Amino acid sequence: MADKVVLAYSGGLDTSVAIRWLKETYGLDTIALTIDVGNEKDIDAVAARARQIGAVKAITVDAREDFLKYFVWPALQANALYEGTYPLATALARPLIAKLLVDVARQEGAVAVAHGCTGKGNDQVRFDVSIMALAPDLKIIAPVREWKLTRDAEIEYAAEHGIPVAATSASPYSVDANLWGRSIEAGVLEDPWSEPPTDVWSWTASPENAPATPAEVVITFNQGVPVALDGETMDAVTLVQKLNALAGAHGVGRIDMIENRLVGIKSREVYEAPAATTLLTAHKALESLALSRDQTRVKDSLAGEYARLIYNGQWFTALHADLMAFISSSQRFVSGDVRLKLHRGQVMVVGRRSPNSLYQHALATYDRGDQFDHNAALGFIALWGLPVKTQAQTQLLTGEAGGAALNQLAGPTLPAPGSTDTPAS
Ligand code: ARG
């Protein structure tokens, strides 16, 4: 019997051609592994297609719940946005898929795993590095990266080998989708100046055509994890699906960015992430009640680190475990409700409450009942300002320049200290 390879199979042209190519090139029998992370596909039809093309076995896994629980929720808790903008949908699914590839390879006694990535993107790095961490002994094959076939040559190869080409292969774009978002690349989008044509969007209404009346939604979090919409508790998958539909209908979650890829190039990326955008906004709003100023500052400084780690394929590292320990500990009081309005592409926080809120009305109010000690402010300011005053006296107001350094900070039109001139108008 031939050696076996486990292929991450999407049902698209690349991985369909790969089934035959792996046999022809490496003499390997393919076990097709199709994983549902919310990519709206008929997964059984995809598996059937794999068998029809020649896979010796086709395995399907519904990983939607695990994807949210172990990959998306930590990223949400961290407020992870790559380069402050991309919610990382594709990047988060890669380590999960790598883990399942390795698990199935072990279970089936395969000698290799394979994926359909090109040699130009981030995903090849994420897959390969994750697999290297989990199973250093497994051979990794990336047929598309190796075969250097143009799309036309691929279609020709498919025709020669009797591989049916799915209608979706006709799309001018490269699309990847899961519950956390949809990514659209290539075609006319490669010109960073041209506006994404309407046919790139499939989850979001255009903000100008979205309903004139905003939708209101209340999201309940338990320790940084969303658990209910409008008071109704639901499972993670349903919650994200509902939010994708609702926020998408109001045009929320369209992203158009120039992204710095790990492999050194800039690329134009278009995303639709209605649920992610909404949940990230809501989560931050709840943290503003539940975390102290210093917790927030330190946590904010780690959000970018965590996003980069996810983007760069470093999921299975000790650094991740270390960051995760901080992030999950930081969430123990992040419970409560956030009220949002979704309107024509915008998500607005209009209310928040938490049983662990650090907001104290008696301290914040300007009305009667104010318990803030106004006299204590005087002592506080004397000490807070002490080093400022000391430095001004000893360095900045003295010498020849006589205050010029400070004056400059206020702009050139203000009079020097002590001068009676009026400022030039
Ligand atoms: N640029 C995104 C990332 O690196 C998405 C990549 C996958 N998108 C695609 N259309 N194939 O995570």
Short mmCIF file of C-alpha atoms and ligand atoms in Angstrom, two decimals:
data_model
loop_
_atom_site.label_atom_id
_atom_site.label_comp_id
_atom_site.label_asym_id
_atom_site.label_seq_id
_atom_site.Cartn_x
_atom_site.Cartn_y
_atom_site.Cartn_z
CA MET A 1 0.00 0.00 0.00
CA ALA A 2 1.15 3.53 -0.81
CA ASP A 3 2.16 5.99 1.88
CA LYS A 4 -0.51 8.45 2.88
CA VAL A 5 -0.72 12.23 3.00
CA VAL A 6 -3.42 14.22 4.78
CA LEU A 7 -4.49 17.18 2.64
CA ALA A 8 -6.39 20.20 3.95
CA TYR A 9 -9.09 20.07 1.31
CA SER A 10 -11.37 23.01 0.54
CA GLY A 11 -13.03 21.69 -2.59
CA GLY A 12 -11.55 24.47 -4.72
CA LEU A 13 -9.47 24.10 -7.85
CA ASP A 14 -6.04 24.10 -6.18
CA THR A 15 -6.65 21.38 -3.64
CA SER A 16 -8.69 19.33 -6.13
CA VAL A 17 -5.82 19.28 -8.59
CA ALA A 18 -3.47 18.55 -5.67
CA ILE A 19 -5.12 15.16 -5.01
CA ARG A 20 -3.95 13.85 -8.42
CA TRP A 21 -0.70 15.74 -8.34
CA LEU A 22 0.32 14.24 -4.97
CA LYS A 23 -0.17 10.76 -6.44
CA GLU A 24 1.67 11.54 -9.69
CA THR A 25 4.54 13.42 -8.08
CA TYR A 26 5.06 11.66 -4.76
CA GLY A 27 3.11 8.43 -5.21
CA LEU A 28 1.07 9.34 -2.13
CA ASP A 29 -2.52 8.40 -1.42
CA THR A 30 -4.53 11.39 -0.26
CA ILE A 31 -6.76 11.55 2.76
CA ALA A 32 -8.81 14.69 2.26
CA LEU A 33 -9.57 16.61 5.45
CA THR A 34 -12.26 19.26 5.19
CA ILE A 35 -12.77 21.48 8.21
CA ASP A 36 -15.80 23.65 8.82
CA VAL A 37 -14.83 26.88 10.54
CA GLY A 38 -17.97 28.60 9.34
CA ASN A 39 -17.08 28.95 5.70
CA GLU A 40 -20.65 28.42 4.46
CA LYS A 41 -19.99 25.32 2.44
CA ASP A 42 -21.83 22.08 1.96
CA ILE A 43 -19.13 20.09 3.68
CA ASP A 44 -20.52 16.68 2.69
CA ALA A 45 -20.57 17.70 -0.97
CA VAL A 46 -16.94 18.80 -0.63
CA ALA A 47 -15.99 15.42 0.86
CA ALA A 48 -17.86 13.59 -1.90
CA ARG A 49 -15.95 15.60 -4.46
CA ALA A 50 -12.63 14.61 -2.87
CA ARG A 51 -13.55 10.93 -3.15
CA GLN A 52 -14.72 11.39 -6.71
CA ILE A 53 -11.38 12.95 -7.67
CA GLY A 54 -9.45 10.10 -6.11
CA ALA A 55 -8.92 10.66 -2.40
CA VAL A 56 -8.70 7.29 -0.62
CA LYS A 57 -10.61 8.77 2.30
CA ALA A 58 -12.47 12.01 2.97
CA ILE A 59 -12.87 13.21 6.54
CA THR A 60 -14.96 16.16 7.68
CA VAL A 61 -14.76 18.00 10.97
CA ASP A 62 -17.14 20.61 12.31
CA ALA A 63 -14.63 22.77 14.18
CA ARG A 64 -16.78 25.88 14.48
CA GLU A 65 -17.30 25.71 18.23
CA ASP A 66 -13.64 24.93 18.98
CA PHE A 67 -12.53 27.65 16.60
CA LEU A 68 -14.48 30.24 18.56
CA LYS A 69 -13.68 28.87 21.98
CA TYR A 70 -9.94 28.29 21.68
CA PHE A 71 -8.87 30.69 18.94
CA VAL A 72 -11.32 33.55 18.46
CA TRP A 73 -12.28 34.25 22.07
CA PRO A 74 -8.69 34.68 23.23
CA ALA A 75 -8.11 37.10 20.35
CA LEU A 76 -11.27 38.99 21.32
CA GLN A 77 -10.22 39.08 24.97
CA ALA A 78 -6.89 40.51 23.87
CA ASN A 79 -8.58 43.04 21.52
CA ALA A 80 -6.26 41.71 18.82
CA LEU A 81 -6.24 43.68 15.58
CA TYR A 82 -3.29 43.29 13.23
CA GLU A 83 -1.86 46.72 12.44
CA GLY A 84 -4.78 48.12 14.40
CA THR A 85 -7.22 47.08 11.68
CA TYR A 86 -7.49 43.39 10.72
CA PRO A 87 -9.39 41.10 13.14
CA LEU A 88 -7.28 38.10 12.01
CA ALA A 89 -9.99 35.68 10.85
CA THR A 90 -7.82 33.72 8.43
CA ALA A 91 -4.76 33.87 10.66
CA LEU A 92 -6.69 32.44 13.63
CA ALA A 93 -8.02 29.46 11.71
CA ARG A 94 -4.60 28.29 10.49
CA PRO A 95 -3.21 26.85 13.73
CA LEU A 96 -6.51 25.02 14.28
CA ILE A 97 -6.35 23.48 10.81
CA ALA A 98 -2.68 22.60 11.36
CA LYS A 99 -3.56 20.85 14.63
CA LEU A 100 -6.31 18.82 12.96
CA LEU A 101 -4.04 17.90 10.05
CA VAL A 102 -1.50 16.56 12.52
CA ASP A 103 -4.14 14.72 14.58
CA VAL A 104 -5.57 13.02 11.50
CA ALA A 105 -2.09 12.21 10.18
CA ARG A 106 -1.32 10.42 13.48
CA GLN A 107 -4.65 8.64 13.53
CA GLU A 108 -4.28 7.46 9.93
CA GLY A 109 -0.56 6.73 10.05
CA ALA A 110 0.24 9.25 7.32
CA VAL A 111 3.82 10.28 6.55
CA ALA A 112 3.00 13.75 5.31
CA VAL A 113 0.49 16.60 5.46
CA ALA A 114 -0.35 18.98 2.64
CA HIS A 115 -2.07 22.33 2.17
CA GLY A 116 -3.03 24.47 -0.80
CA CYS A 117 -1.09 27.65 0.02
CA THR A 118 0.96 29.55 -2.51
CA GLY A 119 4.54 30.60 -1.91
CA LYS A 120 3.61 34.22 -1.51
CA GLY A 121 1.32 34.54 1.44
CA ASN A 122 1.25 34.34 5.19
CA ASP A 123 -0.78 31.17 5.36
CA GLN A 124 2.02 28.87 4.18
CA VAL A 125 4.14 30.21 7.04
CA ARG A 126 1.37 29.72 9.59
CA PHE A 127 0.68 26.16 8.48
CA ASP A 128 4.29 25.08 8.14
CA VAL A 129 5.48 26.63 11.41
CA SER A 130 2.50 25.23 13.35
CA ILE A 131 3.04 21.76 11.89
CA MET A 132 6.77 22.00 12.61
CA ALA A 133 5.95 22.72 16.25
CA LEU A 134 3.37 19.96 16.65
CA ALA A 135 4.98 17.21 14.58
CA PRO A 136 8.56 17.92 13.53
CA ASP A 137 8.79 14.49 11.89
CA LEU A 138 5.94 14.99 9.41
CA LYS A 139 6.81 15.97 5.87
CA ILE A 140 4.97 19.10 4.69
CA ILE A 141 3.96 19.37 1.06
CA ALA A 142 2.51 22.53 -0.48
CA PRO A 143 1.64 21.48 -4.04
CA VAL A 144 0.71 24.95 -5.31
CA ARG A 145 3.97 26.36 -3.96
CA GLU A 146 5.88 23.57 -5.71
CA TRP A 147 4.19 23.09 -9.03
CA LYS A 148 4.33 26.69 -10.26
CA LEU A 149 1.31 26.16 -12.49
CA THR A 150 -0.55 29.20 -13.74
CA ARG A 151 -4.27 29.20 -13.19
CA ASP A 152 -4.85 28.33 -16.85
CA ALA A 153 -2.39 25.47 -16.70
CA GLU A 154 -4.20 24.21 -13.61
CA ILE A 155 -7.54 24.29 -15.38
CA GLU A 156 -5.93 22.42 -18.27
CA TYR A 157 -4.48 19.83 -15.88
CA ALA A 158 -7.92 19.44 -14.31
CA ALA A 159 -9.52 18.88 -17.73
CA GLU A 160 -6.88 16.32 -18.72
CA HIS A 161 -7.38 14.41 -15.51
CA GLY A 162 -11.16 14.59 -15.55
CA ILE A 163 -11.28 16.76 -12.45
CA PRO A 164 -14.53 18.74 -12.42
CA VAL A 165 -13.90 22.46 -11.95
CA ALA A 166 -16.38 24.03 -9.55
CA ALA A 167 -18.26 27.14 -10.62
CA THR A 168 -16.70 29.07 -7.74
CA SER A 169 -13.32 28.81 -9.45
CA ALA A 170 -14.62 31.44 -11.85
CA SER A 171 -14.45 34.17 -9.18
CA PRO A 172 -11.95 36.89 -10.03
CA TYR A 173 -10.99 37.06 -6.35
CA SER A 174 -9.20 34.90 -3.85
CA VAL A 175 -11.54 34.48 -0.91
CA ASP A 176 -11.14 32.93 2.50
CA ALA A 177 -13.95 32.92 5.02
CA ASN A 178 -14.78 31.71 8.51
CA LEU A 179 -17.01 32.82 11.37
CA TRP A 180 -14.68 35.67 12.33
CA GLY A 181 -14.55 37.23 8.88
CA ARG A 182 -14.17 37.04 5.16
CA SER A 183 -11.06 38.04 3.23
CA ILE A 184 -11.01 39.10 -0.40
CA GLU A 185 -7.82 39.52 -2.44
CA ALA A 186 -6.56 39.82 -6.01
CA GLY A 187 -8.15 40.98 -9.26
CA VAL A 188 -8.91 44.69 -9.46
CA LEU A 189 -8.22 45.01 -5.72
CA GLU A 190 -4.51 44.89 -6.52
CA ASP A 191 -4.75 48.56 -7.46
CA PRO A 192 -4.77 50.28 -4.06
CA TRP A 193 -6.38 53.38 -5.58
CA SER A 194 -9.45 51.65 -6.99
CA GLU A 195 -12.46 51.32 -4.76
CA PRO A 196 -13.56 47.73 -4.13
CA PRO A 197 -16.30 46.96 -6.65
CA THR A 198 -19.67 45.98 -5.24
CA ASP A 199 -19.17 42.31 -6.18
CA VAL A 200 -16.46 41.80 -3.54
CA TRP A 201 -18.97 42.22 -0.71
CA SER A 202 -21.19 39.36 0.25
CA TRP A 203 -21.74 39.66 4.01
CA THR A 204 -22.32 43.40 4.31
CA ALA A 205 -24.80 45.88 2.90
CA SER A 206 -23.27 49.01 1.55
CA PRO A 207 -23.60 51.64 4.31
CA GLU A 208 -25.47 54.04 2.03
CA ASN A 209 -28.10 51.40 1.26
CA ALA A 210 -28.35 50.12 4.83
CA PRO A 211 -31.56 50.79 6.78
CA ALA A 212 -32.11 54.39 7.88
CA THR A 213 -33.21 53.18 11.30
CA PRO A 214 -30.38 51.87 13.48
CA ALA A 215 -30.53 48.44 15.09
CA GLU A 216 -29.96 48.24 18.81
CA VAL A 217 -28.37 45.19 20.38
CA VAL A 218 -27.24 44.32 23.90
CA ILE A 219 -24.28 41.97 24.17
CA THR A 220 -23.64 40.17 27.46
CA PHE A 221 -20.12 39.06 28.32
CA ASN A 222 -18.97 36.62 30.94
CA GLN A 223 -15.27 37.03 31.76
CA GLY A 224 -14.56 38.57 28.39
CA VAL A 225 -16.55 36.02 26.40
CA PRO A 226 -19.86 36.95 24.73
CA VAL A 227 -22.67 34.71 25.96
CA ALA A 228 -25.97 36.41 25.12
CA LEU A 229 -27.66 38.78 22.68
CA ASP A 230 -30.53 40.93 23.92
CA GLY A 231 -30.67 38.87 27.09
CA GLU A 232 -30.94 35.55 25.26
CA THR A 233 -28.18 33.11 26.12
CA MET A 234 -26.94 31.17 23.12
CA ASP A 235 -24.05 29.03 21.94
CA ALA A 236 -21.01 30.73 20.48
CA VAL A 237 -21.62 29.70 16.88
CA THR A 238 -25.20 30.97 16.86
CA LEU A 239 -24.19 34.21 18.55
CA VAL A 240 -21.52 34.98 15.97
CA GLN A 241 -23.75 33.97 13.06
CA LYS A 242 -26.55 36.20 14.32
CA LEU A 243 -24.20 39.15 14.77
CA ASN A 244 -22.68 38.65 11.33
CA ALA A 245 -26.18 38.81 9.85
CA LEU A 246 -27.41 41.76 11.93
CA ALA A 247 -24.30 43.95 11.77
CA GLY A 248 -23.74 42.97 8.14
CA ALA A 249 -27.22 44.15 7.22
CA HIS A 250 -26.30 47.54 8.69
CA GLY A 251 -23.08 47.76 6.71
CA VAL A 252 -20.82 47.23 9.72
CA GLY A 253 -17.42 45.57 9.35
CA ARG A 254 -16.08 46.55 5.94
CA ILE A 255 -12.32 46.93 6.03
CA ASP A 256 -10.03 48.09 3.24
CA MET A 257 -6.34 48.20 4.12
CA ILE A 258 -2.80 47.96 2.91
CA GLU A 259 -1.30 45.21 5.00
CA ASN A 260 2.33 44.36 5.73
CA ARG A 261 2.68 40.65 5.10
CA LEU A 262 5.10 38.54 7.08
CA VAL A 263 6.87 37.61 3.84
CA GLY A 264 7.89 41.23 3.29
CA ILE A 265 5.38 42.58 0.81
CA LYS A 266 2.58 45.06 1.16
CA SER A 267 -0.77 43.82 -0.08
CA ARG A 268 -4.19 45.35 -0.51
CA GLU A 269 -6.63 43.47 1.67
CA VAL A 270 -10.36 43.76 1.84
CA TYR A 271 -12.28 42.18 4.70
CA GLU A 272 -15.83 41.79 5.90
CA ALA A 273 -16.01 41.19 9.62
CA PRO A 274 -19.36 42.37 10.99
CA ALA A 275 -19.46 40.20 14.12
CA ALA A 276 -15.78 40.69 14.87
CA THR A 277 -15.98 44.47 14.52
CA THR A 278 -19.08 44.61 16.72
CA LEU A 279 -17.74 42.28 19.40
CA LEU A 280 -14.32 43.94 19.55
CA THR A 281 -15.99 47.34 20.04
CA ALA A 282 -18.32 45.98 22.70
CA HIS A 283 -15.59 44.10 24.53
CA LYS A 284 -13.41 47.17 24.80
CA ALA A 285 -16.34 49.18 26.08
CA LEU A 286 -16.91 46.67 28.87
CA GLU A 287 -13.22 46.63 29.75
CA SER A 288 -13.37 50.39 30.18
CA LEU A 289 -15.63 49.78 33.19
CA ALA A 290 -13.99 46.67 34.57
CA LEU A 291 -10.25 47.27 34.22
CA SER A 292 -8.15 49.82 36.06
CA ARG A 293 -6.26 52.50 34.17
CA ASP A 294 -2.99 50.62 34.60
CA GLN A 295 -4.40 47.24 33.64
CA THR A 296 -5.81 48.86 30.51
CA ARG A 297 -2.51 50.48 29.63
CA VAL A 298 -0.45 47.34 30.02
CA LYS A 299 -3.09 45.24 28.29
CA ASP A 300 -3.27 47.69 25.36
CA SER A 301 0.48 47.44 24.99
CA LEU A 302 0.15 43.66 24.62
CA ALA A 303 -2.79 43.69 22.17
CA GLY A 304 -0.52 44.50 19.26
CA GLU A 305 2.01 41.88 20.38
CA TYR A 306 -0.69 39.24 20.53
CA ALA A 307 -2.07 40.25 17.12
CA ARG A 308 1.41 40.05 15.58
CA LEU A 309 2.02 36.66 17.12
CA ILE A 310 -1.21 35.36 15.59
CA TYR A 311 -0.52 36.99 12.25
CA ASN A 312 3.04 35.68 12.15
CA GLY A 313 2.14 32.06 12.78
CA GLN A 314 3.55 31.80 16.30
CA TRP A 315 0.48 30.23 17.91
CA PHE A 316 2.30 27.18 19.27
CA THR A 317 4.96 29.00 21.27
CA ALA A 318 5.83 29.63 24.89
CA LEU A 319 5.43 33.36 24.29
CA HIS A 320 1.80 32.67 23.43
CA ALA A 321 1.27 30.75 26.66
CA ASP A 322 2.84 33.61 28.60
CA LEU A 323 0.72 36.31 26.95
CA MET A 324 -2.36 34.14 27.31
CA ALA A 325 -1.83 33.84 31.05
CA PHE A 326 -1.93 37.61 31.38
CA ILE A 327 -4.86 38.05 29.03
CA SER A 328 -7.09 35.44 30.62
CA SER A 329 -6.30 36.64 34.12
CA SER A 330 -7.20 40.17 33.01
CA GLN A 331 -10.69 39.00 32.04
CA ARG A 332 -11.91 37.75 35.40
CA PHE A 333 -13.96 40.88 36.09
CA VAL A 334 -14.93 41.62 32.47
CA SER A 335 -18.57 40.61 32.79
CA GLY A 336 -21.65 42.65 32.04
CA ASP A 337 -23.65 44.19 29.21
CA VAL A 338 -22.88 46.56 26.39
CA ARG A 339 -25.57 48.35 24.44
CA LEU A 340 -24.79 49.17 20.83
CA LYS A 341 -26.35 50.91 17.88
CA LEU A 342 -25.57 49.60 14.42
CA HIS A 343 -26.17 52.18 11.78
CA ARG A 344 -24.98 52.61 8.21
CA GLY A 345 -21.53 51.14 8.66
CA GLN A 346 -21.02 52.42 12.20
CA VAL A 347 -21.12 50.59 15.48
CA MET A 348 -21.70 52.96 18.36
CA VAL A 349 -21.52 52.12 22.04
CA VAL A 350 -24.50 53.77 23.72
CA GLY A 351 -24.40 52.08 27.12
CA ARG A 352 -22.47 49.69 29.33
CA ARG A 353 -22.92 48.16 32.79
CA SER A 354 -21.12 45.60 34.91
CA PRO A 355 -21.53 44.16 38.41
CA ASN A 356 -17.75 44.67 38.70
CA SER A 357 -17.75 48.21 37.42
CA LEU A 358 -15.05 50.52 38.74
CA TYR A 359 -17.15 53.50 37.70
CA GLN A 360 -18.60 55.10 40.82
CA HIS A 361 -21.33 57.61 40.34
CA ALA A 362 -20.66 59.23 43.72
CA LEU A 363 -17.09 59.93 42.66
CA ALA A 364 -17.88 61.02 39.10
CA THR A 365 -20.92 63.20 39.60
CA TYR A 366 -21.02 66.99 39.40
CA ASP A 367 -24.37 66.94 41.13
CA ARG A 368 -25.33 66.64 44.77
CA GLY A 369 -23.98 63.54 46.50
CA ASP A 370 -20.46 64.14 45.22
CA GLN A 371 -18.04 62.23 47.43
CA PHE A 372 -14.86 63.17 45.61
CA ASP A 373 -12.48 65.00 47.95
CA HIS A 374 -11.82 68.29 46.17
CA ASN A 375 -9.33 69.42 48.82
CA ALA A 376 -7.23 66.32 48.27
CA ALA A 377 -6.73 67.52 44.68
CA LEU A 378 -4.59 70.41 45.94
CA GLY A 379 -2.09 68.14 47.66
CA PHE A 380 -2.12 65.77 44.71
CA ILE A 381 -1.37 68.55 42.24
CA ALA A 382 1.44 69.95 44.43
CA LEU A 383 3.23 66.59 44.29
CA TRP A 384 2.32 65.68 40.71
CA GLY A 385 3.59 69.05 39.52
CA LEU A 386 6.65 69.10 41.76
CA PRO A 387 9.14 67.64 39.26
CA VAL A 388 7.73 69.84 36.51
CA LYS A 389 8.22 72.94 38.64
CA THR A 390 11.70 71.82 39.74
CA GLN A 391 12.88 71.27 36.19
CA ALA A 392 11.42 74.53 34.96
CA GLN A 393 13.16 76.43 37.76
CA THR A 394 16.55 74.77 37.42
CA GLN A 395 16.81 74.22 33.65
CA LEU A 396 14.13 75.73 31.48
CA LEU A 397 13.52 79.25 32.83
CA THR A 398 17.17 80.03 33.60
CA GLY A 399 20.28 80.84 31.56
CA GLU A 400 20.64 83.00 28.45
CA ALA A 401 17.67 81.53 26.64
CA GLY A 402 15.52 82.56 29.63
CA GLY A 403 12.43 80.53 29.04
CA ALA A 404 12.74 80.31 25.26
CA ALA A 405 12.61 76.54 25.41
CA LEU A 406 9.25 76.64 27.14
CA ASN A 407 7.98 79.45 25.01
CA GLN A 408 8.70 77.44 21.88
CA LEU A 409 6.37 74.71 23.09
CA ALA A 410 3.52 77.22 22.98
CA GLY A 411 4.21 78.29 19.41
CA PRO A 412 6.16 81.20 17.94
CA THR A 413 3.43 83.82 18.19
CA LEU A 414 3.18 83.93 21.97
CA PRO A 415 5.15 86.59 23.79
CA ALA A 416 8.22 85.56 25.80
CA PRO A 417 7.54 85.30 29.56
CA GLY A 418 7.72 88.75 31.10
CA SER A 419 7.38 90.55 27.75
CA THR A 420 4.69 93.21 27.38
CA ASP A 421 4.46 92.84 23.61
CA THR A 422 1.14 91.71 22.27
CA PRO A 423 1.24 88.61 20.09
CA ALA A 424 1.42 89.17 16.33
CA SER A 425 -1.99 88.65 14.82
N1 ARG B 1 -4.25 38.68 4.41
C1 ARG B 1 -4.95 37.82 5.28
C2 ARG B 1 -3.99 37.09 6.17
O1 ARG B 1 -2.83 37.02 5.87
C3 ARG B 1 -5.88 36.87 4.56
C4 ARG B 1 -5.22 35.83 3.70
C5 ARG B 1 -6.13 34.80 3.06
N2 ARG B 1 -7.02 35.39 2.14
C6 ARG B 1 -7.31 34.93 0.92
N3 ARG B 1 -8.13 35.60 0.22
N4 ARG B 1 -6.78 33.85 0.43
O2 ARG B 1 -4.36 36.60 7.20
#
